[in-house]
Tab-separated table of C-alpha atoms and ligand atoms in Angstrom:
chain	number	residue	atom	x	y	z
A	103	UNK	CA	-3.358	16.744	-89.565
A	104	UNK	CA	-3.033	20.572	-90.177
A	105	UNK	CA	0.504	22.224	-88.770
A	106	UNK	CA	0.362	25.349	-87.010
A	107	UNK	CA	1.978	27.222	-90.283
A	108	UNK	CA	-1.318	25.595	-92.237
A	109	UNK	CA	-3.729	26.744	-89.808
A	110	UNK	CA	-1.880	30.373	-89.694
A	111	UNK	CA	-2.077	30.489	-93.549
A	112	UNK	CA	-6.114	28.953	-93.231
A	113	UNK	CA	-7.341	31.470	-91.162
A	114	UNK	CA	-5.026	34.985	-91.332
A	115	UNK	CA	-7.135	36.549	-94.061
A	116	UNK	CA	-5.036	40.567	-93.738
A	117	UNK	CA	-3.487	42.290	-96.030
A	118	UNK	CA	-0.324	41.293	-97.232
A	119	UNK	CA	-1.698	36.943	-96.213
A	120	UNK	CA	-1.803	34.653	-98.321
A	121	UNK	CA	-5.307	33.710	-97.919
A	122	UNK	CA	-6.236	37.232	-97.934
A	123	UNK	CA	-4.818	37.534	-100.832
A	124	UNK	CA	-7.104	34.432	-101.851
A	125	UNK	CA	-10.125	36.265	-100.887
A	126	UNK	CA	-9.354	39.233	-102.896
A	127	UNK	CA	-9.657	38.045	-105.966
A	128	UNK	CA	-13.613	37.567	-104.840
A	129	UNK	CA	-16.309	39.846	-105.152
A	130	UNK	CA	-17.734	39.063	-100.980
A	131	UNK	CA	-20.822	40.380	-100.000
A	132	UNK	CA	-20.174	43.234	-97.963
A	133	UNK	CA	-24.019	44.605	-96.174
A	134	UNK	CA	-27.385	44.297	-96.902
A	135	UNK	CA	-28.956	47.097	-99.474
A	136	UNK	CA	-31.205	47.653	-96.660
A	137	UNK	CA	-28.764	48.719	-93.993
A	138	UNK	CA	-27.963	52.379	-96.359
A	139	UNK	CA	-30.288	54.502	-97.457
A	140	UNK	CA	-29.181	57.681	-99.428
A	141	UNK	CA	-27.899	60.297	-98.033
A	142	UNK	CA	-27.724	58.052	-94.466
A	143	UNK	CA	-25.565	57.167	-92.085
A	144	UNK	CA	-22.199	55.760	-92.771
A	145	UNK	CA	-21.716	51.864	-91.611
A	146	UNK	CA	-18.768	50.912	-90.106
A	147	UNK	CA	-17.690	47.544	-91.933
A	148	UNK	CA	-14.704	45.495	-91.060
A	149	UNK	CA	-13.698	43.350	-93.842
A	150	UNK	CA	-10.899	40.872	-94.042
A	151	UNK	CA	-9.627	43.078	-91.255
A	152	UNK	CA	-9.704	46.265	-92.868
A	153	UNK	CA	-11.638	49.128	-91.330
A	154	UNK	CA	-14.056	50.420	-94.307
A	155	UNK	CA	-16.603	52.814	-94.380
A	156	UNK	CA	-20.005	52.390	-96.384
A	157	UNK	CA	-22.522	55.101	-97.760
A	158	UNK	CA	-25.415	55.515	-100.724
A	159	UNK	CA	-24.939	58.626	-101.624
A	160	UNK	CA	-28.122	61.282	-102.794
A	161	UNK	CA	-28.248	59.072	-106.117
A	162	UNK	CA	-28.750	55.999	-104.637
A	163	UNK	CA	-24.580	54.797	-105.382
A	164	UNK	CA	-22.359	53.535	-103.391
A	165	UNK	CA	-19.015	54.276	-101.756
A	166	UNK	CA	-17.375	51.456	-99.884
A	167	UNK	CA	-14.023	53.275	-98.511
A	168	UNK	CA	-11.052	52.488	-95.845
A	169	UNK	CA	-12.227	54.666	-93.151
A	170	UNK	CA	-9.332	57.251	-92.756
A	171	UNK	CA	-9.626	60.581	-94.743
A	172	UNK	CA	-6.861	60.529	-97.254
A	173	UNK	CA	-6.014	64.196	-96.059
A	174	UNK	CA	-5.481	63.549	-92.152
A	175	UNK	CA	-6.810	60.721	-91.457
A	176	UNK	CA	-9.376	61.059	-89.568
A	177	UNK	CA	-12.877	58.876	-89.707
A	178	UNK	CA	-14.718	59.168	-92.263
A	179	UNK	CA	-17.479	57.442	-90.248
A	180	UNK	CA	-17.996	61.167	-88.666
A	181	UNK	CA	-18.697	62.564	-91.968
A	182	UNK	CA	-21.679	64.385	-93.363
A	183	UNK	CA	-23.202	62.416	-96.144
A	184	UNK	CA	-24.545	64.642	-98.177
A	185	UNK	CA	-25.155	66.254	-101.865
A	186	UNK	CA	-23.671	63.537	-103.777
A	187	UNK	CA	-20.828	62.357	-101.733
A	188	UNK	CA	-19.512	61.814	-98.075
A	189	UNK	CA	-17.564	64.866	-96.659
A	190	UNK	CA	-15.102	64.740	-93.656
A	191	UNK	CA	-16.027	66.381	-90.931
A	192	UNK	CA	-11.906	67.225	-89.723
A	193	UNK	CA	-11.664	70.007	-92.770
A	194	UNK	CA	-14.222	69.728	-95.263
A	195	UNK	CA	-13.028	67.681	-97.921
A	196	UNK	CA	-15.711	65.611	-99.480
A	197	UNK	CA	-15.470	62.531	-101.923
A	198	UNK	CA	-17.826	60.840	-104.487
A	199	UNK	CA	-18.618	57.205	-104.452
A	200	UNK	CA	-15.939	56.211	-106.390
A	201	UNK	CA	-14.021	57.974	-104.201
A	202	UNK	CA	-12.567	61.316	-106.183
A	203	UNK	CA	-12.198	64.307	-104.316
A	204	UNK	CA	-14.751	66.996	-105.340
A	205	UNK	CA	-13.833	69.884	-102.764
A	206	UNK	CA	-11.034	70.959	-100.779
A	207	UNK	CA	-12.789	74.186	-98.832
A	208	UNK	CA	-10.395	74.823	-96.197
A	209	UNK	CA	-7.670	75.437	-99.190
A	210	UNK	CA	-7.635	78.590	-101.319
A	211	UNK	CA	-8.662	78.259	-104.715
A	212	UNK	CA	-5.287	78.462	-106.318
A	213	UNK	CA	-3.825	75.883	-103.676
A	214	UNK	CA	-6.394	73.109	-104.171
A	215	UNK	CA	-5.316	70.263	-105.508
A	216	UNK	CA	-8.356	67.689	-105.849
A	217	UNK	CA	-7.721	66.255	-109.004
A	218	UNK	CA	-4.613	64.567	-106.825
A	219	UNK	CA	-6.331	63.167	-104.597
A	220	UNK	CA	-8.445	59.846	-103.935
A	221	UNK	CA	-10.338	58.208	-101.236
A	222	UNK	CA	-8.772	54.356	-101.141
A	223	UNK	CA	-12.447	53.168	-102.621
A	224	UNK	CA	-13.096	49.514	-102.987
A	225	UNK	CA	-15.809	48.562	-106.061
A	226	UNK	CA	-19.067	47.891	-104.808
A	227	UNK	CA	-21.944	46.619	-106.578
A	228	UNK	CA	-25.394	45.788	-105.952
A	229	UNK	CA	-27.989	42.915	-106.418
A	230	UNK	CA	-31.242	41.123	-105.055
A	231	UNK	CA	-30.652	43.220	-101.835
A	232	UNK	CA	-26.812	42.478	-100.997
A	233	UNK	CA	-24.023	44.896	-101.472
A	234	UNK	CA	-21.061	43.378	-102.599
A	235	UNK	CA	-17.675	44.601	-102.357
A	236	UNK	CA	-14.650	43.576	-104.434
A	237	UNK	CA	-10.833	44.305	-102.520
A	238	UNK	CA	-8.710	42.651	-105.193
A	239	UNK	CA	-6.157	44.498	-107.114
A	240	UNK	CA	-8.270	44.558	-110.345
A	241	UNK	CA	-10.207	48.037	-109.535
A	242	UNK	CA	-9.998	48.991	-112.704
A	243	UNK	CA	-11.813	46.044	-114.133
A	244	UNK	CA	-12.677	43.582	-111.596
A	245	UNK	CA	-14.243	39.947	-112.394
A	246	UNK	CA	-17.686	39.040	-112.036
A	247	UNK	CA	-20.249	39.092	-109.411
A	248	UNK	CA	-20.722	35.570	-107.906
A	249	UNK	CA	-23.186	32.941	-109.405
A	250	UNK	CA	-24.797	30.711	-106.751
A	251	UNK	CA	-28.370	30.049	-108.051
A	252	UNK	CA	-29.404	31.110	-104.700
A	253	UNK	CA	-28.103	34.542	-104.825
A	254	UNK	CA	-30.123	34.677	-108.408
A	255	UNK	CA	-33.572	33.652	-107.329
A	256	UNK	CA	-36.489	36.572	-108.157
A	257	UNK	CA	-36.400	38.845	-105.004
A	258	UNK	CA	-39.531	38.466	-104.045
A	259	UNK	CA	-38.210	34.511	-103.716
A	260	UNK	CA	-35.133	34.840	-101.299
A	261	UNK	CA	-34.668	35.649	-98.241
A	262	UNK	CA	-31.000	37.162	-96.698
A	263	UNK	CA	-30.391	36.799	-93.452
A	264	UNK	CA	-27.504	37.976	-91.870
A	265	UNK	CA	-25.554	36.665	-88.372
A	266	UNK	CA	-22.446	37.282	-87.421
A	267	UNK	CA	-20.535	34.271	-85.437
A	268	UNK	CA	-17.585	35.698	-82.928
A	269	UNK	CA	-14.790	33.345	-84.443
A	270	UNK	CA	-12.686	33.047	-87.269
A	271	UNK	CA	-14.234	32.384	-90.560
A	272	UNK	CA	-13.232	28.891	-91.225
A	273	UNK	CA	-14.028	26.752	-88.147
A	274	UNK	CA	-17.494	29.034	-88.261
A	275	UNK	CA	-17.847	27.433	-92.052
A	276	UNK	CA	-16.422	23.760	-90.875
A	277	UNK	CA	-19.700	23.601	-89.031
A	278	UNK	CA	-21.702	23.674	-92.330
A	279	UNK	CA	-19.757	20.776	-94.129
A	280	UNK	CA	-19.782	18.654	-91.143
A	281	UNK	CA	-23.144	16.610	-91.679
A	282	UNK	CA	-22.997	14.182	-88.610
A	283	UNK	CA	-22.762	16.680	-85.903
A	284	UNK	CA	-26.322	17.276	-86.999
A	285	UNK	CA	-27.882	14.298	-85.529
A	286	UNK	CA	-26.596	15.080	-82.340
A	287	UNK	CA	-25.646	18.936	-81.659
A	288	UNK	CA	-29.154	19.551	-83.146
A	289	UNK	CA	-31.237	16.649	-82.643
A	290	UNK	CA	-29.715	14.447	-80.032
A	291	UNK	CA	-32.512	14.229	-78.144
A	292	UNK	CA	-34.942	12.952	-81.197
A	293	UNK	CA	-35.708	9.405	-81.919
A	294	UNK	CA	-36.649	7.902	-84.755
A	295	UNK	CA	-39.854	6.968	-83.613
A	296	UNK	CA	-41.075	10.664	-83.490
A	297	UNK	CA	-40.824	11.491	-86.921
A	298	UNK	CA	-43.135	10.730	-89.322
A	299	UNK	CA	-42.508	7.854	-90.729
A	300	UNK	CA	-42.916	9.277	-94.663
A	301	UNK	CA	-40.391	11.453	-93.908
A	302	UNK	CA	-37.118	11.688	-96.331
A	303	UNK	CA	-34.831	12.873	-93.070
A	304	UNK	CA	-35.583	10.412	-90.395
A	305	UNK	CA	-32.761	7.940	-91.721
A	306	UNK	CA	-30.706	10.936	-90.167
A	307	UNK	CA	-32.706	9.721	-86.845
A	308	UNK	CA	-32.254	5.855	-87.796
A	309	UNK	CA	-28.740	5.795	-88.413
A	310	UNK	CA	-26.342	8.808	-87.114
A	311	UNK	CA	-22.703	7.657	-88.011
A	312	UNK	CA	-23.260	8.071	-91.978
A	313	UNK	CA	-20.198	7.138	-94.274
A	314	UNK	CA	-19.058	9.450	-96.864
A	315	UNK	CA	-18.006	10.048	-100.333
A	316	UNK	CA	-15.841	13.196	-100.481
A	317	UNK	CA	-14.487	15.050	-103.604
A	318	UNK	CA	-13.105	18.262	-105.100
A	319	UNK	CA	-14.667	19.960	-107.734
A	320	UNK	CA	-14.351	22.674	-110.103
A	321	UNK	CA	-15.847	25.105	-107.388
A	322	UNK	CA	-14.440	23.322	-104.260
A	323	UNK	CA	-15.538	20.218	-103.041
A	324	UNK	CA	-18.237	18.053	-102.089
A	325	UNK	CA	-19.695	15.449	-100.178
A	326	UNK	CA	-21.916	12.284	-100.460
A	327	UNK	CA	-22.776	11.467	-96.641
A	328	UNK	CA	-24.884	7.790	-96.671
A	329	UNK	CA	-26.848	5.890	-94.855
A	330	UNK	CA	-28.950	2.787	-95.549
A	331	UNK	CA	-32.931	3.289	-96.528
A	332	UNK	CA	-35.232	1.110	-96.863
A	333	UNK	CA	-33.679	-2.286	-98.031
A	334	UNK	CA	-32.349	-2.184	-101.374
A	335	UNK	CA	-31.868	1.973	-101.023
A	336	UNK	CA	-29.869	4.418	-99.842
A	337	UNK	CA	-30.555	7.635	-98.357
A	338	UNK	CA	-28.012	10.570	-99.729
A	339	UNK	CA	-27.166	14.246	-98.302
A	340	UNK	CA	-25.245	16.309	-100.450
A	341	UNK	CA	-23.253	19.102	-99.627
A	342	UNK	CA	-20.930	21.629	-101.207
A	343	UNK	CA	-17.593	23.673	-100.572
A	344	UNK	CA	-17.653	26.970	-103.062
A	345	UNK	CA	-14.250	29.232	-103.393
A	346	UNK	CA	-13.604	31.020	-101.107
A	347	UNK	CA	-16.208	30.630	-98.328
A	348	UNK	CA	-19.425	29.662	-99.968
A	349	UNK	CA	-21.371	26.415	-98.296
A	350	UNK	CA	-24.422	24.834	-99.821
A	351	UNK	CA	-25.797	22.876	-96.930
A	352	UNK	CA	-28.297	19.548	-97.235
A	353	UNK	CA	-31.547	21.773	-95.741
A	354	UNK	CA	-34.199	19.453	-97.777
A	355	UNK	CA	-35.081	17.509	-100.919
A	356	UNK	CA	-32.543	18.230	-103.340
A	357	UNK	CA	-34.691	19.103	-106.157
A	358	UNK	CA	-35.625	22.102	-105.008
A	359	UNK	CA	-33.383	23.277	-101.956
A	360	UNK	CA	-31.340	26.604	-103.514
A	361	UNK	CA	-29.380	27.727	-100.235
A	362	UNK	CA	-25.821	29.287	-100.252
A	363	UNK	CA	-24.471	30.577	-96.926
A	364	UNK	CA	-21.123	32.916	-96.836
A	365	UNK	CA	-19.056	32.960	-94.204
A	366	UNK	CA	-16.962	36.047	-94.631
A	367	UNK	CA	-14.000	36.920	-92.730
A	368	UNK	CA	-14.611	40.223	-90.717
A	369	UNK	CA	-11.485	40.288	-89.458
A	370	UNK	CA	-9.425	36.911	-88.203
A	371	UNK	CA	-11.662	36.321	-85.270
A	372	UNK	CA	-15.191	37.877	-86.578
A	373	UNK	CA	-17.322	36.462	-89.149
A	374	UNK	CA	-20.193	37.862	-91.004
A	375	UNK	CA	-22.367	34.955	-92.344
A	376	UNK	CA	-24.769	35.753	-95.178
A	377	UNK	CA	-28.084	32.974	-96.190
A	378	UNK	CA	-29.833	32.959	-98.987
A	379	UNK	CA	-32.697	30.938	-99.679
A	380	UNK	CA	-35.096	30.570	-101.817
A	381	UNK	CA	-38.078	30.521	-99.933
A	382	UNK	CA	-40.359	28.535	-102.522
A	383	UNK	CA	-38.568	25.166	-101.934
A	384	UNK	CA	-39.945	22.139	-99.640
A	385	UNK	CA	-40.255	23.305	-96.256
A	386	UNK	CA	-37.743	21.546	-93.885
A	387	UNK	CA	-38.686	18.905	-91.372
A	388	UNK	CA	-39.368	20.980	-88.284
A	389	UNK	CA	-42.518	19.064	-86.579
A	390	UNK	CA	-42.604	15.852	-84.370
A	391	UNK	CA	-44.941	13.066	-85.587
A	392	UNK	CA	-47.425	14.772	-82.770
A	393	UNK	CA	-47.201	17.932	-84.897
A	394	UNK	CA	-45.481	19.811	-82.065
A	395	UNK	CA	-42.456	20.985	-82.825
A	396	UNK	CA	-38.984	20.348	-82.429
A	397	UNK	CA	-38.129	21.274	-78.829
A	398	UNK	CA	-35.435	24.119	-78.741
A	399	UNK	CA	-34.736	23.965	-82.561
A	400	UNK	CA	-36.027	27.315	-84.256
A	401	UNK	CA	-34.225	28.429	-87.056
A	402	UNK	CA	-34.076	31.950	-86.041
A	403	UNK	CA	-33.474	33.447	-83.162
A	404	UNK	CA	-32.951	37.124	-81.823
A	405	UNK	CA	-29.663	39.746	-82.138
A	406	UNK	CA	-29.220	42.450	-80.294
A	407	UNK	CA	-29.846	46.166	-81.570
A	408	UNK	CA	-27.166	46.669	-84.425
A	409	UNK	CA	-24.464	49.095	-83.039
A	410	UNK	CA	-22.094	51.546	-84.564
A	411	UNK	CA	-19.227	49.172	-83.449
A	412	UNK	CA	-17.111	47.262	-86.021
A	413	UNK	CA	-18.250	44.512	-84.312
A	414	UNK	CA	-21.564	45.719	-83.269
A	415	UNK	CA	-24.500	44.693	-86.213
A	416	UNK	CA	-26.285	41.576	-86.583
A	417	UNK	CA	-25.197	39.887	-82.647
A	418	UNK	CA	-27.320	37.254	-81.399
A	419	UNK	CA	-28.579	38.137	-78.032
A	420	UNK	CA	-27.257	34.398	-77.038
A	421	UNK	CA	-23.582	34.667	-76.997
A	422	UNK	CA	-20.324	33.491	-75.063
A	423	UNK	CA	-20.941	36.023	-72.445
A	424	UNK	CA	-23.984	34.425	-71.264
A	425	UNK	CA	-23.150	30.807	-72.402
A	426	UNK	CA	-25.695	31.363	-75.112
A	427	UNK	CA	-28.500	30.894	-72.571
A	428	UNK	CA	-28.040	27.293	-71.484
A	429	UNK	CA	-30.454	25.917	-69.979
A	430	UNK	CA	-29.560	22.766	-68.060
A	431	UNK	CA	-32.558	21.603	-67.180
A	432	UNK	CA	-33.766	21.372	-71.174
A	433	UNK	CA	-30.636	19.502	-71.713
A	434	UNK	CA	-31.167	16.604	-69.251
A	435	UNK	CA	-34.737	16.531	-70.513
A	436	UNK	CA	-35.464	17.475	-73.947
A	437	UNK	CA	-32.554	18.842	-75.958
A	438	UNK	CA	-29.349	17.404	-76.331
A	439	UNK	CA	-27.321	20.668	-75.878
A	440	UNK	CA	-29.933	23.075	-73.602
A	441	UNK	CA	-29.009	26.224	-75.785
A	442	UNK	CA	-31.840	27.100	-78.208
A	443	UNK	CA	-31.858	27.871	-81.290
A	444	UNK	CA	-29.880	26.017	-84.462
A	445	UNK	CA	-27.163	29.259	-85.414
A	446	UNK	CA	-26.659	29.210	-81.229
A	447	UNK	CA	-25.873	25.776	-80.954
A	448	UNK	CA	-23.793	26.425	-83.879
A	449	UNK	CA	-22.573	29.402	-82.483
A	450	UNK	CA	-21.620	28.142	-79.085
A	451	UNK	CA	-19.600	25.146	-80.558
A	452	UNK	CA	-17.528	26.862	-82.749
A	453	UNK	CA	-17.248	29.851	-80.621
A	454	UNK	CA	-15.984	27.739	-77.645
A	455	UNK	CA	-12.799	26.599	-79.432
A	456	UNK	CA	-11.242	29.795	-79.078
A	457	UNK	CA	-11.156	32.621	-81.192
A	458	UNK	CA	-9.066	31.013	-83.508
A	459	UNK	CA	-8.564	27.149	-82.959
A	460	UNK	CA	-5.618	24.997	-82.630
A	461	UNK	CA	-5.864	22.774	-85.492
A	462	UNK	CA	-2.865	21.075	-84.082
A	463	UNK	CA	-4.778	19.575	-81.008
A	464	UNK	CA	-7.734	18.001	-83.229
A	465	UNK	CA	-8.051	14.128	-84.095
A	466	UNK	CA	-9.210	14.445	-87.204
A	467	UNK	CA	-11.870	10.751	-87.895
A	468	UNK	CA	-13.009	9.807	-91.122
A	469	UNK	CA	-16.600	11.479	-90.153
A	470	UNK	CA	-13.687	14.667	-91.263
A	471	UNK	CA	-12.738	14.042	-94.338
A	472	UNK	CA	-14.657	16.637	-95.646
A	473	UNK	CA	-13.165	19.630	-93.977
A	474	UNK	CA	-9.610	17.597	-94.431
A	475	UNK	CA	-10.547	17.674	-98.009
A	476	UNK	CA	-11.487	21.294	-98.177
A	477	UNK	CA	-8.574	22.995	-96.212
A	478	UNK	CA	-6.299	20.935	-98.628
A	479	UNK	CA	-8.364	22.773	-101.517
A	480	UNK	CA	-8.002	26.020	-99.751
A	481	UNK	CA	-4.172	25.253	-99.260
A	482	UNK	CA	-3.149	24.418	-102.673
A	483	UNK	CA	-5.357	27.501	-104.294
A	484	UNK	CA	-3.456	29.912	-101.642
A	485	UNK	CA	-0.005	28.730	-102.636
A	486	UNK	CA	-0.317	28.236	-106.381
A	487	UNK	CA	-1.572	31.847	-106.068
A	488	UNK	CA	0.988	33.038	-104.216
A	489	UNK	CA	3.826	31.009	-105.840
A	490	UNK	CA	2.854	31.618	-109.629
A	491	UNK	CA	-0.021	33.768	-109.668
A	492	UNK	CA	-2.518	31.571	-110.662
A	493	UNK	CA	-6.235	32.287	-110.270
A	494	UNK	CA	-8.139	30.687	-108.539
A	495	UNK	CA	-11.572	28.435	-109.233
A	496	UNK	CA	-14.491	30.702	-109.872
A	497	UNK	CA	-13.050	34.694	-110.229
A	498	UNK	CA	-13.377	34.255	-113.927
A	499	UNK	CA	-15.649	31.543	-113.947
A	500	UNK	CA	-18.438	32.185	-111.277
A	501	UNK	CA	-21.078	30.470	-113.431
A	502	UNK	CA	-19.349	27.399	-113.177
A	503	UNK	CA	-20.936	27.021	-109.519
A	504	UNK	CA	-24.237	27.827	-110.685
A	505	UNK	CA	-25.683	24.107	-110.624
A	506	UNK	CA	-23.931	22.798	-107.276
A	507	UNK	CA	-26.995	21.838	-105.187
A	508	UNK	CA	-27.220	20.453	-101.621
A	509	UNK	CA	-30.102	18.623	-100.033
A	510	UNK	CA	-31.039	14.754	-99.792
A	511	UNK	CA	-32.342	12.015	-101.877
A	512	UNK	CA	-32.759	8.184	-101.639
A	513	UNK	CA	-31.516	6.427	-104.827
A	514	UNK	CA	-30.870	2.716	-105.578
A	515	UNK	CA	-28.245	0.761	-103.258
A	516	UNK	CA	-26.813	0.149	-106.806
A	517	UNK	CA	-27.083	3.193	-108.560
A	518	UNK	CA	-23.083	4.883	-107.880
A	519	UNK	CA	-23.070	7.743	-105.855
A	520	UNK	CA	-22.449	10.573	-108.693
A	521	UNK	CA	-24.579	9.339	-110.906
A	522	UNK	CA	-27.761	9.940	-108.399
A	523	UNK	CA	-26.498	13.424	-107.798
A	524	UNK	CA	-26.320	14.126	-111.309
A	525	UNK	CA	-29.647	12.496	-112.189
A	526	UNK	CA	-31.048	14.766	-109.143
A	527	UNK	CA	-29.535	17.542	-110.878
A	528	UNK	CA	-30.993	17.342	-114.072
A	529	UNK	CA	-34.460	17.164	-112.654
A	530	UNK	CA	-33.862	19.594	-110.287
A	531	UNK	CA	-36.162	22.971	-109.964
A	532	UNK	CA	-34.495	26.095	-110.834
A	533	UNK	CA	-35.844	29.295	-109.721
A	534	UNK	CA	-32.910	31.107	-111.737
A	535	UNK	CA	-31.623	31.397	-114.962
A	536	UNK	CA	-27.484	31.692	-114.914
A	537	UNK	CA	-26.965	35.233	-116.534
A	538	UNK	CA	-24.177	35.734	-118.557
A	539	UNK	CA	-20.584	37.145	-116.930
A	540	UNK	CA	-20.726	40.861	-116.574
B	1142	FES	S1	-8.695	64.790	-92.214
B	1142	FES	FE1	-10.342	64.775	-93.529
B	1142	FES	S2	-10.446	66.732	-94.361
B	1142	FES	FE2	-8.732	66.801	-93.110
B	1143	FE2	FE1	-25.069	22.895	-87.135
């Protein structure tokens, strides 16, 4: 069972928190590349619960900054980005990326003091169209950028999608480890007598109370989740936990399924998630036997018009305010929940606990023990942080994530569970090479 002073340390991810202190240590993605164009229009980003400002400047760099002018205060989201750095619209001052000051106008010469002064600017760095930011303490010479294989793959290969989910950031990620809510949240309504009968995932259809095999690892933890096969086999999905809020979900064969989704913490009740994918791998099941497909089960499905708000990019147009869209009739008929759409079934689950949820009310069943496992992984690497300092799994050592894959497999009833994953492993497909830390 998690306390109310576990759940408080789980999901407060401020300044000053223990677990925001976790996240700190991690470069997080912060935008896509795509949403600043040089000499553009400031974002508004809300990060661990800071208020932060993005811009590329004329050069094509980029300043990730708290928000308030270091003169007044006021908003740097007002200011005029322009000629190599963002100036504040309140007096004139105006900062480079990294965030020096480069001109104090409303002072006379002789009174300027620039060389005193500094936006609060956060490292940012850029790859395969994400914009990372890095918050920790170690400004001067932070660790390296993360190592997922999917956030390597070529970019012509991956795809980045962005949602944001109106909760806080772990029960949002407890979705993604949580393998047998699939077989009914998603696909309650589909028997196994629809699917094509060659296909890997319709044990998922034959048999939806799997066991598990849970288990932490150098990145996190995993999980084995298991069903029977065909006689004398057993069907696998594998899943991972990465520090501090990666997921690698079973989404396909596990030879070639490269996925990592981050669920990072806007603020203690907004989450940003980020998936990548590599888009060469096996495609998903997504078709009945018939060939039509799944009734209300797209992968993808609108947001509203991004907004200047904190809050306001990457919304799904389904959301709490109009109960995602439910459509009753659909759910007595055809889909087990009557909300369309996979991320707003998702959405509308973990959303409807409450901005931030009780832990204290759950009954946790053994279909839980791997989000039991993982908050106890997340617990320990807070405190021994806090208490003596110590790092924790993958600042220093991103590559060591690099080979986690998730996805399913049917191996021998006698063959022990981590030896099929590791077999699977070493004939998996890689679409990137692990580069060397920076
Ligand atoms: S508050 Fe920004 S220049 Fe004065
Ligand atoms: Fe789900």
């Amino acid at each position: 069972m998690t306390t109310h002073a576990e759940n408080k340390l789980l999901t407060q991810v401020g300044a000053g928190t223990p677990m925001g202190a976790l996240m700190r240590q991690y470069w997080m993605p912060a935008c896509l590349s795509s949403e600043l164009t040089a000499d553009g229009d400031p974002l508004r980003l809300a990060l661990l619960g800071e208020r932060l400002i993005a811009f590329r400047d004329t050069g094509g760099k980029i300043g990730i900054f708290d928000h308030r002018c270091p003169h007044r205060c006021a908003s740097l989201f007002y200011g005029r980005n322009e000629d190599g750095g963002l100036r504040c619209i309140y007096h004139g001052w105006k900062f480079d990326a990294e965030g020096n000051c480069l001109d104090m106008p409303n002072l006379p010469a002789d009174q300027g003091f620039r060389d005193k002064v500094k936006a609060r600017a956060y490292r940012a760095a850029e790859r395969n169209g994400i914009v990372y930011v890095y918050m920790g303490e170690r400004q001067a010479a932070p660790p390296p950028l993360p190592m997922l294989e999917a956030m390597l793959c070529p970019a012509g290969e991956l795809s980045i999608v962005c949602r944001q989910r109106e909760c806080n950031w772990l029960q949002a990620l407890e979705g993604d480890i949580d393998t047998s809510h699939f077989s009914f949240l998603h696909t309650g309504k589909i028997k196994a007598e629809d699917i094509d009968p060659g296909h890997l995932e319709r044990f998922q259809f034959t048999d939806r109370a799997p066991r598990y095999h849970v288990k932490r690892t150098d990145w996190g933890t995993m999980y084995a989740a298991y069903r029977p096969a065909e006689s004398g086999y057993t069907y696998y999905r594998f899943a991972h936990f990465a520090m501090p809020f990666w997921t690698l979900f079973p989404n396909g064969p596990i030879a070639d399924n490269i996925i990592a989704q981050g669920w990072v913490p806007m603020d203690d009740t907004h989450t940003m998630v980020f998936t990548f994918t590599w888009t060469r791998k096996t495609p998903v099941i997504g078709t009945l036997k018939t060939g039509e497909p799944f009734p209300l089960l797209d992968r993808l499905m609108p947001t509203l018009p991004n907004t200047t708000d904190w809050f306001g990019r990457w919304r799904s147009v389904q959301n709490s305010e109009n109960d995602y869209l439910i459509d009753r009739n659909a759910q007595r008929t055809i889909s087990f929940s009557g909300i369309a759409g996979v991320f707003s079934q998702d959405s509308a689950v973990t959303e409807s606990m409450g901005a931030i949820t009780d832990r204290a009310l759950e009954t946790l069943a053994p279909s839980d023990v791997m989000i039991a496992t993982t908050r106890r992984q997340l617990l320990d690497a807070a405190r021994a942080l806090r208490e003596t300092g110590r790092v924790p799994p993958l600042v220093d050592d991103p590559e060591t994530a690099f080979e986690a894959r998730s996805g399913d497999l049917i191996a021998p009833e006698s063959e022990p569970w981590l030896e099929a994953y590791q077999a699977a492993i070493r004939q998996a497909v890689h679409a990137a090479m692990p580069v060397a830390a920076e």
